[in-house]
Every structure is written in C-alpha cells, then in structure tokens.
DNA sequence: TCAGTATATTAGCATATGCTTATATTTGCA
DNA sequence: TGCAAATATAAGCATATGCTAATATACTGA
C-alpha cells in the first residue's frame, strides 16, 4: 500500500467543505453507512432545500456518493476520493454523530426510509 | 495518554481555516519550525497585508503562536490547541511545504530574518 | 393517469471572505 | 531624536456562501 501525497489544492478544497458544521455532521452521520435526505433533515433540523444544497456541494466535490433507491436517494462517503485518508481521520476524531440516527430510529422516524 | 474527543464546533472552525490554500500552505511551512512574516510573503508571493490578515485569523483561533524577536515576529504551530491532533495529521498528508523555505535560503533571501 | 412523497433546482438576499490601498505601530539603529 | 524596516490594522470593494421561498423533477401506488 503506497502512501499517496494528497495535493494541496484538493486538500484545501476538501477541508473547506468539511469546515462547515452542517456538512461535517452529515459526513459524521454516514461515516460508515448511508442515509437519505429526509433523515438529514430530521437530524439536522434544517430545511430540505438547505440540506440538499449542502449535499450537492459534497457530491460535486466527489466526497459523497448517491444511490437512488425507489423514492429515496441515499448518500454515503466516497472512500475512493483522493483525500479520503484525511476525511477518515477527521471523522474518527469528532464526536460520533451516528447516535443521532439511533435516536431517530427509537422515535420511529427512520421507518419511512426503510425500503 | 487519554484520547480526547474534539468538539464538532471547534473541529469545523479549524477545518474552515485550513480550507484555504494560503493558510494551509502557511501551516505546512511551519509544521515543525517557525517563520517570520517576510518569509511567508516571499514564499507565497502575496502582499504583506494579505499575509498578515491570514496570520491573524490563525492566531485568533489559537492555531498558531507568535513570538517577537527584535524587529521580526515569528509564527509557529500551537501544539496545545485542542484540534492539534487533526491539524498534525492533515499536515502530514499534504506535500511538504518546507522545501519552499529551503529554496528561499538558497536564494539568500532568508538571511534578513536571521537574528 | 393522477395525486402524493422525496428530492433538486432556482432566485433573491444578507452576511462572510479575501484582496487592495492607505495608514498606524513597533523596533533597530545612526 | 529621527528614519527605515517589519508588521498590524482599517476601510473599501468584489466575490463567495448559506439561508429562505418558490418551483421543478422523479418516483410510487391507487
């Protein structure tokens, strides 16, 4: 496994994207899973368009992947992104956001997205 | 050595600051040393006020320390910052910026800052 | 085919950001 | 004391960013 140097420019772009509380939380939520937009909206308590716009930025940069499944679109971390090694380390060192998804589940609010 | 969780908010703030090519380069330049403003100006090929303003942001956030030495002010990474573990890992994975300082030295341009 | 749900997109606006130009401050030295 | 060098600060401006409100698109199921 070679160690690849991450270009400064792409590193800066990725850091800028993670440098936003909303987007950093989104990445933390899907650090090893996937979630659909309605879940982000619930967890983040933000408007759907606002969440969509953040997701678009992450997707345009290639940091997340999307996968349509019926009516829902699921987002997950793109582990093939050149900067993924850093992304991963960042996500390991912030508080676990996935607990918030579990809370959703307990409240029965996650069911609608199960397909 | 306990593992301290870095708060999401402070992580986001730090990532945002590093998410700028100029500031990321500055951090890379001093990742294990210190430099004065005139060196940054030379290496980055930017105006002195612009560099000063970037340094101020880094200092206001506590990511760098400053140390006056005569006419010059030297900046270095603050290793006691709560987010330093992430900062360090980021800096380890981008191209080494210190070569640019060596180039300066070879060009004799670093002499003025030796005190 | 039509209505409902999930998501995306667009326009508009307020605020944040980064640069330049001009000026202030601090220090060293003659 | 006074000038030059290094650095900081402030004001002004153009662009970027993130939100809301409104609308468009895509899919599902009756």
Coordinates of C-alpha atoms (C1' of nucleotides) in Angstrom, one line a residue:
Chain A
X1 CA 0.0 0.0 0.0
X2 CA 1.7 3.1 -1.2
X3 CA 1.4 6.3 0.5
X4 CA 0.0 8.9 -1.9
X5 CA 0.5 12.5 -1.3
X6 CA -2.7 14.5 -1.3
X7 CA -2.4 17.6 -3.4
X8 CA -2.5 20.8 -1.5
X9 CA -5.2 22.2 -3.7
X10 CA -7.6 19.3 -3.3
X11 CA -6.8 19.0 0.4
X12 CA -7.8 22.7 0.8
X13 CA -11.0 22.2 -1.1
X14 CA -12.0 19.2 1.0
X15 CA -11.1 20.9 4.2
X16 CA -13.2 23.9 3.3
X17 CA -16.2 21.7 2.6
X18 CA -15.7 19.9 6.0
X19 CA -15.3 23.3 7.6
X20 CA -19.0 23.8 8.0
X21 CA -20.9 22.4 10.9
X22 CA -23.7 21.1 8.8
X23 CA -21.6 19.3 6.3
X24 CA -19.2 17.9 8.9
X25 CA -22.2 16.5 10.8
X26 CA -23.5 14.9 7.6
X27 CA -20.2 13.3 6.9
X28 CA -20.1 12.0 10.5
X29 CA -23.6 10.6 10.1
X30 CA -22.6 8.5 7.1
X31 CA -19.1 7.7 8.1
X32 CA -19.7 4.0 7.7
X33 CA -23.3 3.8 6.5
X34 CA -25.7 5.6 4.3
X35 CA -28.7 7.9 4.9
X36 CA -31.4 9.5 2.8
X37 CA -32.1 13.2 2.7
X38 CA -35.2 13.0 4.9
X39 CA -33.0 11.7 7.7
X40 CA -30.6 14.5 7.4
X41 CA -33.5 16.9 7.5
X42 CA -34.8 15.3 10.7
X43 CA -31.4 15.1 12.5
X44 CA -30.1 18.5 11.5
X45 CA -33.4 20.2 12.0
X46 CA -32.9 22.2 8.8
X47 CA -35.0 22.9 5.7
X48 CA -34.9 20.3 3.0
X49 CA -33.5 22.7 0.3
X50 CA -30.7 23.7 2.6
X51 CA -29.7 20.1 3.2
X52 CA -29.9 19.4 -0.5
X53 CA -27.6 22.2 -1.3
X54 CA -25.0 21.0 1.2
X55 CA -25.3 17.5 -0.2
X56 CA -24.8 18.9 -3.7
X57 CA -21.5 20.6 -2.7
X58 CA -20.3 17.4 -1.2
X59 CA -21.3 15.4 -4.2
X60 CA -19.9 17.9 -6.7
X61 CA -16.5 17.6 -4.9
X62 CA -16.8 13.8 -5.0
X63 CA -16.7 13.4 -1.2
X64 CA -20.0 11.5 -1.2
X65 CA -21.8 9.1 -3.5
X66 CA -25.5 9.0 -4.1
X67 CA -27.6 5.9 -4.8
X68 CA -31.2 6.1 -5.8
X69 CA -33.5 3.5 -4.2
X70 CA -37.0 4.0 -5.1
X71 CA -38.3 7.3 -4.0
X72 CA -35.3 7.9 -1.8
X73 CA -31.7 8.9 -2.5
X74 CA -29.1 7.5 -0.1
X75 CA -25.8 9.2 0.4
X76 CA -22.6 7.6 1.6
X77 CA -19.0 8.6 1.9
X78 CA -16.9 8.1 -1.2
X79 CA -13.9 6.1 0.0
X80 CA -12.2 6.3 -3.3
X81 CA -11.8 10.1 -3.1
X82 CA -8.1 11.1 -3.1
X83 CA -8.5 12.9 0.1
X84 CA -10.4 10.1 1.9
X85 CA -7.5 9.3 4.2
X86 CA -7.7 12.7 5.8
X87 CA -11.5 12.6 5.8
X88 CA -11.5 9.4 7.6
X89 CA -9.1 10.6 10.3
X90 CA -11.1 13.7 10.8
X91 CA -14.3 11.7 11.2
X92 CA -12.6 9.5 13.7
X93 CA -11.7 12.4 16.0
X94 CA -15.0 14.1 16.3
X95 CA -17.9 13.0 18.5
X96 CA -19.9 10.2 17.0
X97 CA -22.8 11.6 15.1
X98 CA -24.5 8.3 14.4
X99 CA -26.1 8.3 17.8
X100 CA -28.4 10.9 16.4
X101 CA -29.6 8.4 13.8
X102 CA -30.3 5.9 16.5
X103 CA -32.4 8.4 18.4
X104 CA -34.4 8.9 15.2
X105 CA -34.9 5.2 15.0
X106 CA -36.1 4.9 18.5
X107 CA -38.5 7.7 17.8
X108 CA -39.8 5.6 14.9
X109 CA -38.9 8.3 12.4
X110 CA -36.5 6.3 10.4
X111 CA -39.0 3.8 9.3
X112 CA -40.3 5.7 6.3
X113 CA -36.9 5.4 4.7
X114 CA -36.5 1.7 5.1
X115 CA -37.0 0.1 1.7
Chain B
X1 CA -2.5 9.4 27.2
X2 CA -6.2 9.8 27.0
X3 CA -8.0 10.2 23.7
X4 CA -9.8 13.5 23.9
X5 CA -12.8 14.0 21.6
X6 CA -12.5 17.1 19.6
X7 CA -15.8 19.1 19.7
X8 CA -17.6 19.3 16.4
X9 CA -17.8 23.0 16.5
X10 CA -14.1 23.7 17.1
X11 CA -13.2 21.0 14.5
X12 CA -15.4 22.7 11.9
X13 CA -13.8 26.1 12.7
X14 CA -10.3 24.7 12.4
X15 CA -11.1 22.9 9.2
X16 CA -12.6 26.0 7.7
X17 CA -9.4 27.9 8.5
X18 CA -7.2 25.2 6.9
X19 CA -9.6 25.1 4.0
X20 CA -7.8 27.9 2.3
X21 CA -4.8 27.3 0.1
X22 CA -2.8 30.2 1.6
X23 CA -3.4 29.3 5.2
X24 CA -2.9 25.6 4.6
X25 CA 0.5 26.4 3.0
X26 CA 1.4 28.6 5.9
X27 CA 0.7 25.8 8.4
X28 CA 2.7 23.4 6.2
X29 CA 5.6 25.8 6.2
X30 CA 5.8 25.9 10.0
X31 CA 4.7 22.4 10.8
X32 CA 7.8 21.8 12.8
X33 CA 9.5 25.2 12.8
X34 CA 8.8 28.8 12.8
X35 CA 8.9 31.6 10.2
X36 CA 8.6 35.3 10.1
X37 CA 6.1 37.2 8.1
X38 CA 8.6 38.4 5.5
X39 CA 9.3 34.7 4.6
X40 CA 5.7 34.0 4.1
X41 CA 5.4 37.0 1.9
X42 CA 8.3 35.7 -0.2
X43 CA 7.2 32.1 -0.4
X44 CA 3.6 32.8 -1.1
X45 CA 4.2 35.7 -3.4
X46 CA 1.4 37.7 -1.8
X47 CA 1.1 41.2 -0.4
X48 CA 2.2 41.7 3.2
X49 CA -1.2 42.9 4.5
X50 CA -2.9 39.9 3.0
X51 CA -0.5 37.5 4.7
X52 CA -0.9 39.4 8.0
X53 CA -4.6 39.0 7.8
X54 CA -4.4 35.3 7.3
X55 CA -2.0 35.0 10.2
X56 CA -4.4 36.9 12.3
X57 CA -7.2 34.5 11.7
X58 CA -4.9 31.6 12.5
X59 CA -3.8 33.3 15.7
X60 CA -7.2 34.4 16.8
X61 CA -8.3 30.8 16.5
X62 CA -5.3 29.8 18.5
X63 CA -3.9 27.6 15.8
X64 CA -0.5 29.4 15.7
X65 CA 1.6 31.2 18.3
X66 CA 3.6 34.3 17.7
X67 CA 6.9 35.2 19.2
X68 CA 8.5 38.6 18.8
X69 CA 12.2 38.6 18.2
X70 CA 13.6 42.1 17.6
X71 CA 12.0 43.5 14.5
X72 CA 10.6 40.2 13.4
X73 CA 7.6 38.2 14.6
X74 CA 7.9 34.5 14.2
X75 CA 4.9 32.3 13.9
X76 CA 4.7 28.6 14.8
X77 CA 2.1 25.9 15.2
X78 CA 0.4 25.8 18.6
X79 CA 0.6 22.2 19.5
X80 CA -1.6 22.7 22.6
X81 CA -4.6 23.6 20.5
X82 CA -7.5 21.1 21.2
X83 CA -7.7 20.3 17.5
X84 CA -3.9 19.8 17.1
X85 CA -4.2 16.1 16.6
X86 CA -6.2 16.6 13.4
X87 CA -4.0 19.5 12.3
X88 CA -0.9 17.4 12.6
X89 CA -2.4 14.6 10.6
X90 CA -3.6 16.9 7.9
X91 CA -0.1 18.4 7.6
X92 CA 1.5 15.0 7.4
X93 CA -0.6 14.2 4.3
X94 CA 0.0 17.1 2.1
X95 CA 3.1 17.8 0.1
X96 CA 6.0 19.1 2.2
X97 CA 5.9 22.9 2.0
X98 CA 9.2 23.4 3.8
X99 CA 11.1 22.8 0.6
X100 CA 10.0 26.3 -0.4
X101 CA 11.7 27.7 2.6
X102 CA 14.9 25.9 1.6
X103 CA 14.7 27.4 -1.8
X104 CA 14.5 30.8 -0.2
X105 CA 17.5 30.1 1.8
X106 CA 19.5 29.0 -1.2
X107 CA 18.5 32.2 -2.9
X108 CA 19.9 34.1 0.1
X109 CA 16.6 35.6 0.8
X110 CA 16.2 34.2 4.2
X111 CA 19.2 35.9 5.7
X112 CA 17.4 39.1 6.5
X113 CA 15.3 37.2 9.0
X114 CA 18.2 35.5 10.8
X115 CA 18.6 37.2 14.2
Chain C
dT1 C1' -53.2 8.7 -15.4
dC2 C1' -53.2 11.3 -11.3
dA3 C1' -52.1 12.6 -6.6
dG4 C1' -48.7 12.3 -3.0
dT5 C1' -43.9 12.0 -1.4
dA6 C1' -38.9 12.8 -1.8
dT7 C1' -35.6 15.4 -3.6
dA8 C1' -33.4 19.0 -6.6
dT9 C1' -33.1 23.5 -8.5
dT10 C1' -33.5 28.4 -8.9
dA11 C1' -33.7 33.3 -7.5
dG12 C1' -33.1 36.6 -4.1
dC13 C1' -30.9 38.4 -0.1
dA14 C1' -27.9 39.1 3.9
dT15 C1' -23.6 38.1 5.6
dA16 C1' -18.8 36.4 5.3
dT17 C1' -14.5 36.3 3.0
dG18 C1' -10.1 37.8 0.8
dC19 C1' -7.9 41.1 -1.6
dT20 C1' -6.0 46.0 -2.3
dT21 C1' -4.7 50.6 -0.8
dA22 C1' -3.6 53.5 2.8
dT23 C1' -2.1 54.3 7.3
dA24 C1' -0.6 53.1 12.1
dT25 C1' 2.6 50.8 15.3
dT26 C1' 6.8 48.8 16.9
dT27 C1' 11.6 48.1 16.8
dG28 C1' 16.6 48.9 15.5
dC29 C1' 20.0 51.9 14.6
dA30 C1' 22.6 56.1 13.2
Chain D
dT1 C1' 15.9 62.0 18.2
dG2 C1' 14.6 60.6 13.8
dC3 C1' 14.5 57.5 9.9
dA4 C1' 14.0 52.9 7.9
dA5 C1' 12.3 48.2 8.1
dA6 C1' 8.8 44.7 9.7
dT7 C1' 4.4 44.1 10.9
dA8 C1' -0.5 45.3 12.0
dT9 C1' -4.8 47.5 11.3
dA10 C1' -8.6 49.7 8.8
dA11 C1' -11.6 50.9 5.0
dG12 C1' -13.5 49.7 0.7
dC13 C1' -14.9 46.5 -2.8
dA14 C1' -15.9 42.3 -5.4
dT15 C1' -17.0 37.7 -4.9
dA16 C1' -18.5 33.6 -2.2
dT17 C1' -21.5 31.5 0.9
dG18 C1' -25.8 29.8 3.2
dC19 C1' -30.3 30.6 4.0
dT20 C1' -35.4 31.0 2.6
dA21 C1' -39.3 30.8 -0.6
dA22 C1' -41.0 29.2 -4.7
dT23 C1' -41.0 25.8 -8.2
dA24 C1' -39.5 21.8 -10.8
dT25 C1' -38.5 16.8 -11.3
dA26 C1' -38.7 11.9 -10.3
dC27 C1' -40.8 8.0 -8.4
dT28 C1' -44.8 5.3 -6.2
dG29 C1' -49.1 3.5 -5.8
dA30 C1' -54.1 3.7 -6.4

